[in-house]
CSV table of C-alpha atoms in Angstrom, one decimal:
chain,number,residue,atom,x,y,z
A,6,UNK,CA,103.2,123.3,94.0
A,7,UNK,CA,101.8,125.6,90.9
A,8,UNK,CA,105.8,125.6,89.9
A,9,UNK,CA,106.6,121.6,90.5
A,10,UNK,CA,103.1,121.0,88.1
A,11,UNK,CA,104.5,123.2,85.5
A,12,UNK,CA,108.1,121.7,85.3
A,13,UNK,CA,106.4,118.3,85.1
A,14,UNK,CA,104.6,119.3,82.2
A,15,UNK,CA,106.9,120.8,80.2
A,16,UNK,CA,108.7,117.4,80.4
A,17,UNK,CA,106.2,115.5,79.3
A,18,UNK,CA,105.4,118.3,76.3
A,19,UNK,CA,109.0,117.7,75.2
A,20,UNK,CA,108.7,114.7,75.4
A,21,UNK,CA,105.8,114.6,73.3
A,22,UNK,CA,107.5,116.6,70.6
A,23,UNK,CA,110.7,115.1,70.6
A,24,UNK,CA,108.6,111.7,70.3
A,25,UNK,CA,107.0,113.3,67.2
A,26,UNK,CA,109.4,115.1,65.3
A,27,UNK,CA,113.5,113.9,65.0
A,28,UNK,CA,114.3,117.5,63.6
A,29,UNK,CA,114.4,121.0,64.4
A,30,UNK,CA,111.9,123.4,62.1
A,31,UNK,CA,115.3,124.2,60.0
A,32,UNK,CA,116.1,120.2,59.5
A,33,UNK,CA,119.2,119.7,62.3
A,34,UNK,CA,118.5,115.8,64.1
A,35,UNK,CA,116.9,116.2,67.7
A,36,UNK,CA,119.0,114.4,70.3
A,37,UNK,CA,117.3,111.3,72.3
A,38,UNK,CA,115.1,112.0,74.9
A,39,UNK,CA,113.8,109.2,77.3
A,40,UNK,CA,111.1,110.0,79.9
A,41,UNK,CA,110.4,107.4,82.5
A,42,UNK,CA,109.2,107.1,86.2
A,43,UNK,CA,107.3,105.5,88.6
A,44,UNK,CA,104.3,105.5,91.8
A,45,UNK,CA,104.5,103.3,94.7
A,46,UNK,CA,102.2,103.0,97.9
A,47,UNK,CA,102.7,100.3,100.9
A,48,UNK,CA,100.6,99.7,104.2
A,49,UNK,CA,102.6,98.3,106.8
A,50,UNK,CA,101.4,96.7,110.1
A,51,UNK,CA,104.0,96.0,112.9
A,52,UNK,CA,103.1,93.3,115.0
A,53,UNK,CA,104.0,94.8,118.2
A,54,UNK,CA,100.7,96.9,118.0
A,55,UNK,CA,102.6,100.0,117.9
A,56,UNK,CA,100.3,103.0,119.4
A,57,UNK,CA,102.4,105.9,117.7
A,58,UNK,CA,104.9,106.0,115.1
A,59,UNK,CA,108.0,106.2,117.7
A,60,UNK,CA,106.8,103.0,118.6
A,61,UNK,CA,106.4,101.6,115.1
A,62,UNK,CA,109.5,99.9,115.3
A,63,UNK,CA,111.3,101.0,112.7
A,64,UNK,CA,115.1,102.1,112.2
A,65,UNK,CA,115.7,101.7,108.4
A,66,UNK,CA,114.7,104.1,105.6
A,67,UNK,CA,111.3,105.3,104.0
A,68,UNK,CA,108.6,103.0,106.0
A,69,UNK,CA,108.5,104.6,109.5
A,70,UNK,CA,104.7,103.8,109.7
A,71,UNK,CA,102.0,101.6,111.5
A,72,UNK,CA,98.7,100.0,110.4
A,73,UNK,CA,98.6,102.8,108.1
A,74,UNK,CA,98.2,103.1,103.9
A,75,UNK,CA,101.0,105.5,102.8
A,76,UNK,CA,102.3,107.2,99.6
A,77,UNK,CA,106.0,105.8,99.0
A,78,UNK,CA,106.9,108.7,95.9
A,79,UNK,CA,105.7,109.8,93.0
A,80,UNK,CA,108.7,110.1,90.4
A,81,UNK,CA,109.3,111.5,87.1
A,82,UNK,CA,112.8,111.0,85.3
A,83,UNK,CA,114.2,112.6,82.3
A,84,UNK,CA,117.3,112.2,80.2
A,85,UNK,CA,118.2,113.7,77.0
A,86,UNK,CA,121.6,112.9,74.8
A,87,UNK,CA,122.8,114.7,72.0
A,88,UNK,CA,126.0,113.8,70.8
A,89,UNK,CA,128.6,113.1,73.5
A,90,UNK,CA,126.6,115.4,75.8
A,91,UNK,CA,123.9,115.0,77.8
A,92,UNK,CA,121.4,115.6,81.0
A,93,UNK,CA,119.3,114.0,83.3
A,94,UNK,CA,116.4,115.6,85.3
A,95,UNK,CA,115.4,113.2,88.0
A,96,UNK,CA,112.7,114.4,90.4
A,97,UNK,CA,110.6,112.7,93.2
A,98,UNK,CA,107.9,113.7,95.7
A,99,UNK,CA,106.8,111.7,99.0
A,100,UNK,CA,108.5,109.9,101.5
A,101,UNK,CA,111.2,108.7,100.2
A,102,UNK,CA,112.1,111.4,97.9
A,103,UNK,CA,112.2,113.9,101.1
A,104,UNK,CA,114.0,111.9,103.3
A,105,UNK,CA,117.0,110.7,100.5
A,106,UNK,CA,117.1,114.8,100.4
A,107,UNK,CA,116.7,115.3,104.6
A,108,UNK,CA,119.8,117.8,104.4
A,109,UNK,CA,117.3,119.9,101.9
A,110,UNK,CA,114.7,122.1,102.4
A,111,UNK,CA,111.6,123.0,100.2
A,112,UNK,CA,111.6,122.1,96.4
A,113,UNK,CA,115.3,121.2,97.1
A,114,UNK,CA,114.1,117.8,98.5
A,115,UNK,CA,112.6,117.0,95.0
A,116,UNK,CA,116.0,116.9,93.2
A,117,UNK,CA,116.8,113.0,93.3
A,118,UNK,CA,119.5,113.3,90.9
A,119,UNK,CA,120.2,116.1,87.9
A,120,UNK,CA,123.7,116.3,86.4
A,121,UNK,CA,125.2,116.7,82.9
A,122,UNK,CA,127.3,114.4,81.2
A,123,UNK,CA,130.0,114.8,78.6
A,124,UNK,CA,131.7,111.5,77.2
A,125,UNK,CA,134.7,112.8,75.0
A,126,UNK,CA,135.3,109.2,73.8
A,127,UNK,CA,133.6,106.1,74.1
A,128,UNK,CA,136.4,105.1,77.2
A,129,UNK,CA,135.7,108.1,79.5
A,130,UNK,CA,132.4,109.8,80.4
A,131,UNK,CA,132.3,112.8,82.5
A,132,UNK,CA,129.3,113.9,85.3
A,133,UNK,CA,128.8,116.8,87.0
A,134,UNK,CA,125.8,117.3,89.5
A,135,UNK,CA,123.9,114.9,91.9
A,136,UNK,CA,123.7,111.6,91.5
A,137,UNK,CA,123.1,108.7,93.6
A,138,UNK,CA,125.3,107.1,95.4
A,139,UNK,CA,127.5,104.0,93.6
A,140,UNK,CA,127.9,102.4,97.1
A,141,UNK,CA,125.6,99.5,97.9
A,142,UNK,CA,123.4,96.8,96.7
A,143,UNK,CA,119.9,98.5,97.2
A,144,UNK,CA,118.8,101.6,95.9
A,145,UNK,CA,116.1,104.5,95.8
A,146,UNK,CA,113.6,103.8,93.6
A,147,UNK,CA,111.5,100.8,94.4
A,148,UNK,CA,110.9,99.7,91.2
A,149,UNK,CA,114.8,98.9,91.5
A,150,UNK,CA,115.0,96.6,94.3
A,151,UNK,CA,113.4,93.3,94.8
A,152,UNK,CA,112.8,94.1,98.9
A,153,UNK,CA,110.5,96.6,99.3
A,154,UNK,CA,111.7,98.3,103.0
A,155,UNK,CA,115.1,99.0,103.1
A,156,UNK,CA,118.6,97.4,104.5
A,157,UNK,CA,120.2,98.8,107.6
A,158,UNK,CA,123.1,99.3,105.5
A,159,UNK,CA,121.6,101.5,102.8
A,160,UNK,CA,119.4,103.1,105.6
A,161,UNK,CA,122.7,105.0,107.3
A,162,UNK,CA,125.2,104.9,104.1
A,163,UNK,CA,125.2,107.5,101.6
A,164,UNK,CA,122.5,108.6,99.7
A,165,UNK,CA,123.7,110.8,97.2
A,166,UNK,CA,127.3,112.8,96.2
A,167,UNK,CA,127.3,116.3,94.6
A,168,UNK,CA,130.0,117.0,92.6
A,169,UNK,CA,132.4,115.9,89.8
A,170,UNK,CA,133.4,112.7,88.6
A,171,UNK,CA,134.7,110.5,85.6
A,172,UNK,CA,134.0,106.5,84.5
A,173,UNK,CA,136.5,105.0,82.3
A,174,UNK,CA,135.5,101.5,80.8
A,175,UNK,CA,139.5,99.9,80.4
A,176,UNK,CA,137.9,97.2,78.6
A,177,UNK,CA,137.2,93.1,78.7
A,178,UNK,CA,134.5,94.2,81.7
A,179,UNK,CA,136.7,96.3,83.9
A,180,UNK,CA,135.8,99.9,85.0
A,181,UNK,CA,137.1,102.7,87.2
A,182,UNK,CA,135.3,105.5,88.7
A,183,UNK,CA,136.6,108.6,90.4
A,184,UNK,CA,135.3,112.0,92.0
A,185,UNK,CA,135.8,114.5,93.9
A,186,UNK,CA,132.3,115.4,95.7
A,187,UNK,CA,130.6,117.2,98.5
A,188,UNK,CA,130.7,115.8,101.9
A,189,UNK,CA,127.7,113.2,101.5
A,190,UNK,CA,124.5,114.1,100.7
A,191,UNK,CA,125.2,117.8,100.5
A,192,UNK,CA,124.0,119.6,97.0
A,193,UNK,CA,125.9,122.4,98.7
A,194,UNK,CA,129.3,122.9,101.2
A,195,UNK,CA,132.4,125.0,101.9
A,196,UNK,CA,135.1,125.0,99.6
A,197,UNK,CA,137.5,123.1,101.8
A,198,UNK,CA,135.3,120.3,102.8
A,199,UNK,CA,135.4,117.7,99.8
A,200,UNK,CA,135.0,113.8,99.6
A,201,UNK,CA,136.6,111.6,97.5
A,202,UNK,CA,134.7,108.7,95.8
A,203,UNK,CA,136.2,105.8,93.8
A,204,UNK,CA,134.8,102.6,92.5
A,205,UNK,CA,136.8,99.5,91.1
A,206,UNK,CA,134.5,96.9,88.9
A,207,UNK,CA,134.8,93.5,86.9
A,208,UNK,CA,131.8,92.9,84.7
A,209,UNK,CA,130.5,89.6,83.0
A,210,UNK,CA,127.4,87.5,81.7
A,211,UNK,CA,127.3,85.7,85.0
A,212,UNK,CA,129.3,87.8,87.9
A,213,UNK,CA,129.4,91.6,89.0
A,214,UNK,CA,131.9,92.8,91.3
A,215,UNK,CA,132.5,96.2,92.8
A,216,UNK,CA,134.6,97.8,95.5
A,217,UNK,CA,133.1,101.2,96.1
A,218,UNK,CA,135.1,104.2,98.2
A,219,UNK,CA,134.1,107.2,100.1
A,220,UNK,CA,135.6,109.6,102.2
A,221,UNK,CA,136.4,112.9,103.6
A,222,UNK,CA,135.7,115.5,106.3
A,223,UNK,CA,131.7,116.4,106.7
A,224,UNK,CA,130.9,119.9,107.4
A,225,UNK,CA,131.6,119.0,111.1
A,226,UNK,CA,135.2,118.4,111.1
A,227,UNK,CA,134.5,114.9,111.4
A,228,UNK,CA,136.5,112.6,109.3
A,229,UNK,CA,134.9,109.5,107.6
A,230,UNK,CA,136.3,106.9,105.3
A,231,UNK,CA,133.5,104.0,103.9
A,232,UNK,CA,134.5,100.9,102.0
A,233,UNK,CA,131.8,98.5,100.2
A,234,UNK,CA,131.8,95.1,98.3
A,235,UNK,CA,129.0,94.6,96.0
A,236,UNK,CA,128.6,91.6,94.2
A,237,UNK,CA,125.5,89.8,92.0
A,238,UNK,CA,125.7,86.1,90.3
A,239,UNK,CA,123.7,84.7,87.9
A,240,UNK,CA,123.7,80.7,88.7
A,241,UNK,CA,120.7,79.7,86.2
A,242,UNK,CA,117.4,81.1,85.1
A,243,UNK,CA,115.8,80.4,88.4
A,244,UNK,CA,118.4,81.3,90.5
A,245,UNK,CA,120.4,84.3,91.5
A,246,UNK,CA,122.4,85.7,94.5
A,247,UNK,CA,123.8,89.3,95.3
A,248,UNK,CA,125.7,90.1,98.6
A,249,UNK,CA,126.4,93.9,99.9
A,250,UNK,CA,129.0,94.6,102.9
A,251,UNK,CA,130.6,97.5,104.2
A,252,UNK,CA,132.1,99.0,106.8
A,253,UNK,CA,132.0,102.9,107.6
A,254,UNK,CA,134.3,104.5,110.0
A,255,UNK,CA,134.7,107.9,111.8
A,256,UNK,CA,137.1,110.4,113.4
A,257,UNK,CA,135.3,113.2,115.4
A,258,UNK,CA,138.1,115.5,116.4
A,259,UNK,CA,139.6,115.0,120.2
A,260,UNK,CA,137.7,111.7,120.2
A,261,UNK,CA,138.5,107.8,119.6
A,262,UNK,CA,137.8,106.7,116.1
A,263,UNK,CA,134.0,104.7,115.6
A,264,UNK,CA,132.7,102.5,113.1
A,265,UNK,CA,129.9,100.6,111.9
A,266,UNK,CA,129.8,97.8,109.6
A,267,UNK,CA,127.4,95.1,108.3
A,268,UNK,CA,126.9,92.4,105.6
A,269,UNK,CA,123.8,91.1,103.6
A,270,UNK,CA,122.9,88.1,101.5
A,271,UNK,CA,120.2,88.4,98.6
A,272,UNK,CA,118.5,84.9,97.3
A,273,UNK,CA,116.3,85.8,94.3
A,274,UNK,CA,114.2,82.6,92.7
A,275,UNK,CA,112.2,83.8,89.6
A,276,UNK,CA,110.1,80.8,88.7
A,277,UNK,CA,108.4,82.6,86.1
A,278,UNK,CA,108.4,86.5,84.5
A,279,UNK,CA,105.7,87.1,86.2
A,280,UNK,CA,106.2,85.9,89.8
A,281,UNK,CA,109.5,86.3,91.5
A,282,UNK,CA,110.8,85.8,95.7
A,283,UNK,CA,113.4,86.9,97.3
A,284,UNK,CA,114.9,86.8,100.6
A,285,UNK,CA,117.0,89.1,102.6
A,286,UNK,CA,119.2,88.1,105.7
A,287,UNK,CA,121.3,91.2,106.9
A,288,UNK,CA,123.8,91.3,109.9
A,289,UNK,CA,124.4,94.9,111.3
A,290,UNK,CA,126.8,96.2,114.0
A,291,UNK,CA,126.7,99.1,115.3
A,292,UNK,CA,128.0,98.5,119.4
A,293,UNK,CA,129.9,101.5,119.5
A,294,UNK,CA,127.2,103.6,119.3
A,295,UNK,CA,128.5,105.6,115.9
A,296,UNK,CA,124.6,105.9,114.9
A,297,UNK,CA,123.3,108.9,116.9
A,298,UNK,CA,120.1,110.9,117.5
A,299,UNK,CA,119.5,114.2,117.2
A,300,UNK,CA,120.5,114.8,120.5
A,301,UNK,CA,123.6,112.7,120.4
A,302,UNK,CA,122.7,109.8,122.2
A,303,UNK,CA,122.9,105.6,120.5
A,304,UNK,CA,120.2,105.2,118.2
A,305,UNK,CA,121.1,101.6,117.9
A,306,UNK,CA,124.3,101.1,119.9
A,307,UNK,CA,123.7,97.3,119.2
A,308,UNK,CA,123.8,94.7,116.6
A,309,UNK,CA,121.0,93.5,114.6
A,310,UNK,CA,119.6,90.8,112.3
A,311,UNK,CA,116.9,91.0,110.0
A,312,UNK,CA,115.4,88.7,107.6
A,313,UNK,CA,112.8,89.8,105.1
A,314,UNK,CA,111.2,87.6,102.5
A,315,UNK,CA,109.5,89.2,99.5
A,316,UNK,CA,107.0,88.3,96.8
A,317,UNK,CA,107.4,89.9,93.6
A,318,UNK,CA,104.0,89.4,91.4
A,319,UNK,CA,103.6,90.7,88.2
A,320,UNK,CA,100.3,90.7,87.0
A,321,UNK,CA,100.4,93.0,84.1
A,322,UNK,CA,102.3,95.7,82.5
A,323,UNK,CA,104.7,97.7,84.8
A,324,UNK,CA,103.0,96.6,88.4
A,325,UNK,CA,104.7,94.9,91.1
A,326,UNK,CA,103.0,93.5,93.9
A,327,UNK,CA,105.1,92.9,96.8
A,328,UNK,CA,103.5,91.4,99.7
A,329,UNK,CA,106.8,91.3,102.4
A,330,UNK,CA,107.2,89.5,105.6
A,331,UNK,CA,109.8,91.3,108.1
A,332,UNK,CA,111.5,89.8,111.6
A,333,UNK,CA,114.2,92.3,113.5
A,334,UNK,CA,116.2,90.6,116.0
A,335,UNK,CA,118.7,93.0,118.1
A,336,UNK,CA,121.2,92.1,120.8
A,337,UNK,CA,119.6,94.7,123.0
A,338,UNK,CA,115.8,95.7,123.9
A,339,UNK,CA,115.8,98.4,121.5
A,340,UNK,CA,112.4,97.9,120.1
A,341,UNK,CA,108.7,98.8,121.9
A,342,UNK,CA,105.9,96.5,122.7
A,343,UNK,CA,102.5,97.6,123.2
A,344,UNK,CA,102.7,98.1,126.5
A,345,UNK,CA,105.7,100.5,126.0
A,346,UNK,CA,108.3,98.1,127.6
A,347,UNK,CA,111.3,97.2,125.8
A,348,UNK,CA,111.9,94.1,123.6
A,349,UNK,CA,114.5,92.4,121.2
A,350,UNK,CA,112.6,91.7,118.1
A,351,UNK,CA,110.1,92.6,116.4
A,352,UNK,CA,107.6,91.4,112.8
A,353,UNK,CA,106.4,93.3,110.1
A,354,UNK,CA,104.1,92.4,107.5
A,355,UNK,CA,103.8,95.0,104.1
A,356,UNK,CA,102.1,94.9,101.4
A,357,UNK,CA,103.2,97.5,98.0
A,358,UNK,CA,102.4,98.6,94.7
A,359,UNK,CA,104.8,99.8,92.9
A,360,UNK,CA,104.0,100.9,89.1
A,361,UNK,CA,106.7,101.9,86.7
A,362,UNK,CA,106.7,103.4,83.2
């Protein structure tokens, strides 16, 4: 803890000094360093009257909880540019930070992202570190998504890739990305076990498109191969729409090939700056079973829907209230009443804070 204070304030020193002074004592121009990041808490109640948390009827990421306040993360982000170089320091603590990291152990499960970046022209920039992942609609920080629990889909898709890769902007709002990376969420891995990651995009005003790629071998054996569409539209002021699908499949060795998949439709109305709602309807298949515990067994081996409808209010400076209504609807009895029998939905009501600087 003593070490994870004293990083965190020699971040914000520098960036006090850099804020102060543009130049070095012998007159050479600082770089530009930004320092940002962001606190969220949630209580979450589960109208099944859960009795423990493995009855709290929960299979996506970060709110495993019942009738219970809880810390989401703390988080503290830095990135400094000089030049065509640069680095970013990004660093969280709490739930979510430790489970994005779950293949990490001790102040390991801290590092969100921290890579370096070198863009020898304005067409090609080059990173080399963690990052997270390009693949899917929602990501990490709440502050960044509109829902405040998480998809199904981002819940068992990557998290985050170690490694090397390289954007290239080809111009009039087209992009390519490529990298050769870890097997997922790894920060480290034998030599012979690399991913590859790819991502095709078309920009505009109005409509975002990306098709995202990854795959490889984990440190199994087992060979995986995920493809995503992402894709957000602006119709007016009031209104917009985003949509995330994938499919992620798998070859253990010996064994028949699996595969999950799943597709998701974002409505966002934004009446005023201050006061936003969104709602989430998500399909999710996972019948064969791909999704496993610890032990090996289905932890879904089923099909799911979900809706989730979201407030966003805005009272004042960088708080977001988000008061969220949740229903889960599988195929199978997969989730727990009260009385510990089986059932085939279930509702959530949550309410978070989320402040960010």
């Amino acid at each position: 803890m003593r070490k994870i204070l004293l990083l965190t304030k020699t971040i914000f020193i520098s960036g006090a000094l850099f804020a102060q002074d543009g130049t070095t004592s012998g007159g050479e121009k600082k770089g530009d360093l930004q320092v940002n990041g962001s606190v969220d808490a949630y209580y979450r109640f589960n109208f099944n009257h859960a009795k423990s948390v493995q009855q709290a009827n929960n299979f996506t990421s970060f709110t495993n909880s019942h009738n219970s306040f809880e810390l989401g993360m703390a988080s503290l982000k830095a990135g400094y540019t000089k030049g065509r170089a640069g680095v970013v320091v990004d660093l969280g603590f709490g739930t979510r930070a430790r489970e994005f990291s779950y293949n990490e152990t001790g102040i390991a499960q801290a590092i969100k992202q921290a890579y370096i970046t070198y863009a020898p022209t304005d067409a090609i920039k080059f990173s080399a570190g963690k990052w997270g992942t390009h693949l899917g609609y929602e990501l990490l920080d709440p502050q960044l998504n509109r829902n405040y629990s998480m998809s199904y889909m981002f819940s068992y898709g990557p998290f985050s890739h170690t490694g090397l890769k390289a954007d290239f902007s080809l111009g009039k709002g087209l992009g390519l990305m490529a990298g050769v990376t870890n097997p997922t969420d790894y920060l480290s891995a034998p030599w012979n076990k690399k991913f590859i990651i790819g991502q095709f995009s078309k920009t505009s005003e109005k409509v975002n498109i990306y098709l995202n790629y990854v795959g490889g071998k984990d440190t199994a054996g087992v060979a995986f191969n995920q493809l995503g569409l992402t894709a957000t539209a602006k119709v007016n002021s009031l209104l917009s729409l985003g949509y995330d699908g994938t499919v992620k499949m798998a070859k253990p060795e010996d064994l028949s090939s699996q595969s999950w998949w799943g597709s998701a439709l974002y409505v966002n109305v934004d009446p005023s700056a201050k006061f936003g709602i969104t709602l989430r309807g998500e399909y999710f298949d996972d019948r064969k079973g791909m999704i496993t515990n610890p032990d090996g067994s289905a932890l879904l081996g089923t099909s799911v829907v979900q809706g989730t409808l979201s407030l966003n209010i805005k009272p004042a400076g960088g708080l977001t209230i988000i008061p969220e209504f949740r229903v889960d609807s599988a195929k199978d009895p997969i989730f727990i009443k009260n009385s510990g029998d089986g059932t085939k939905s279930t509702g959530t009501f949550l309410l978070a804070a989320v402040y960010a600087f």
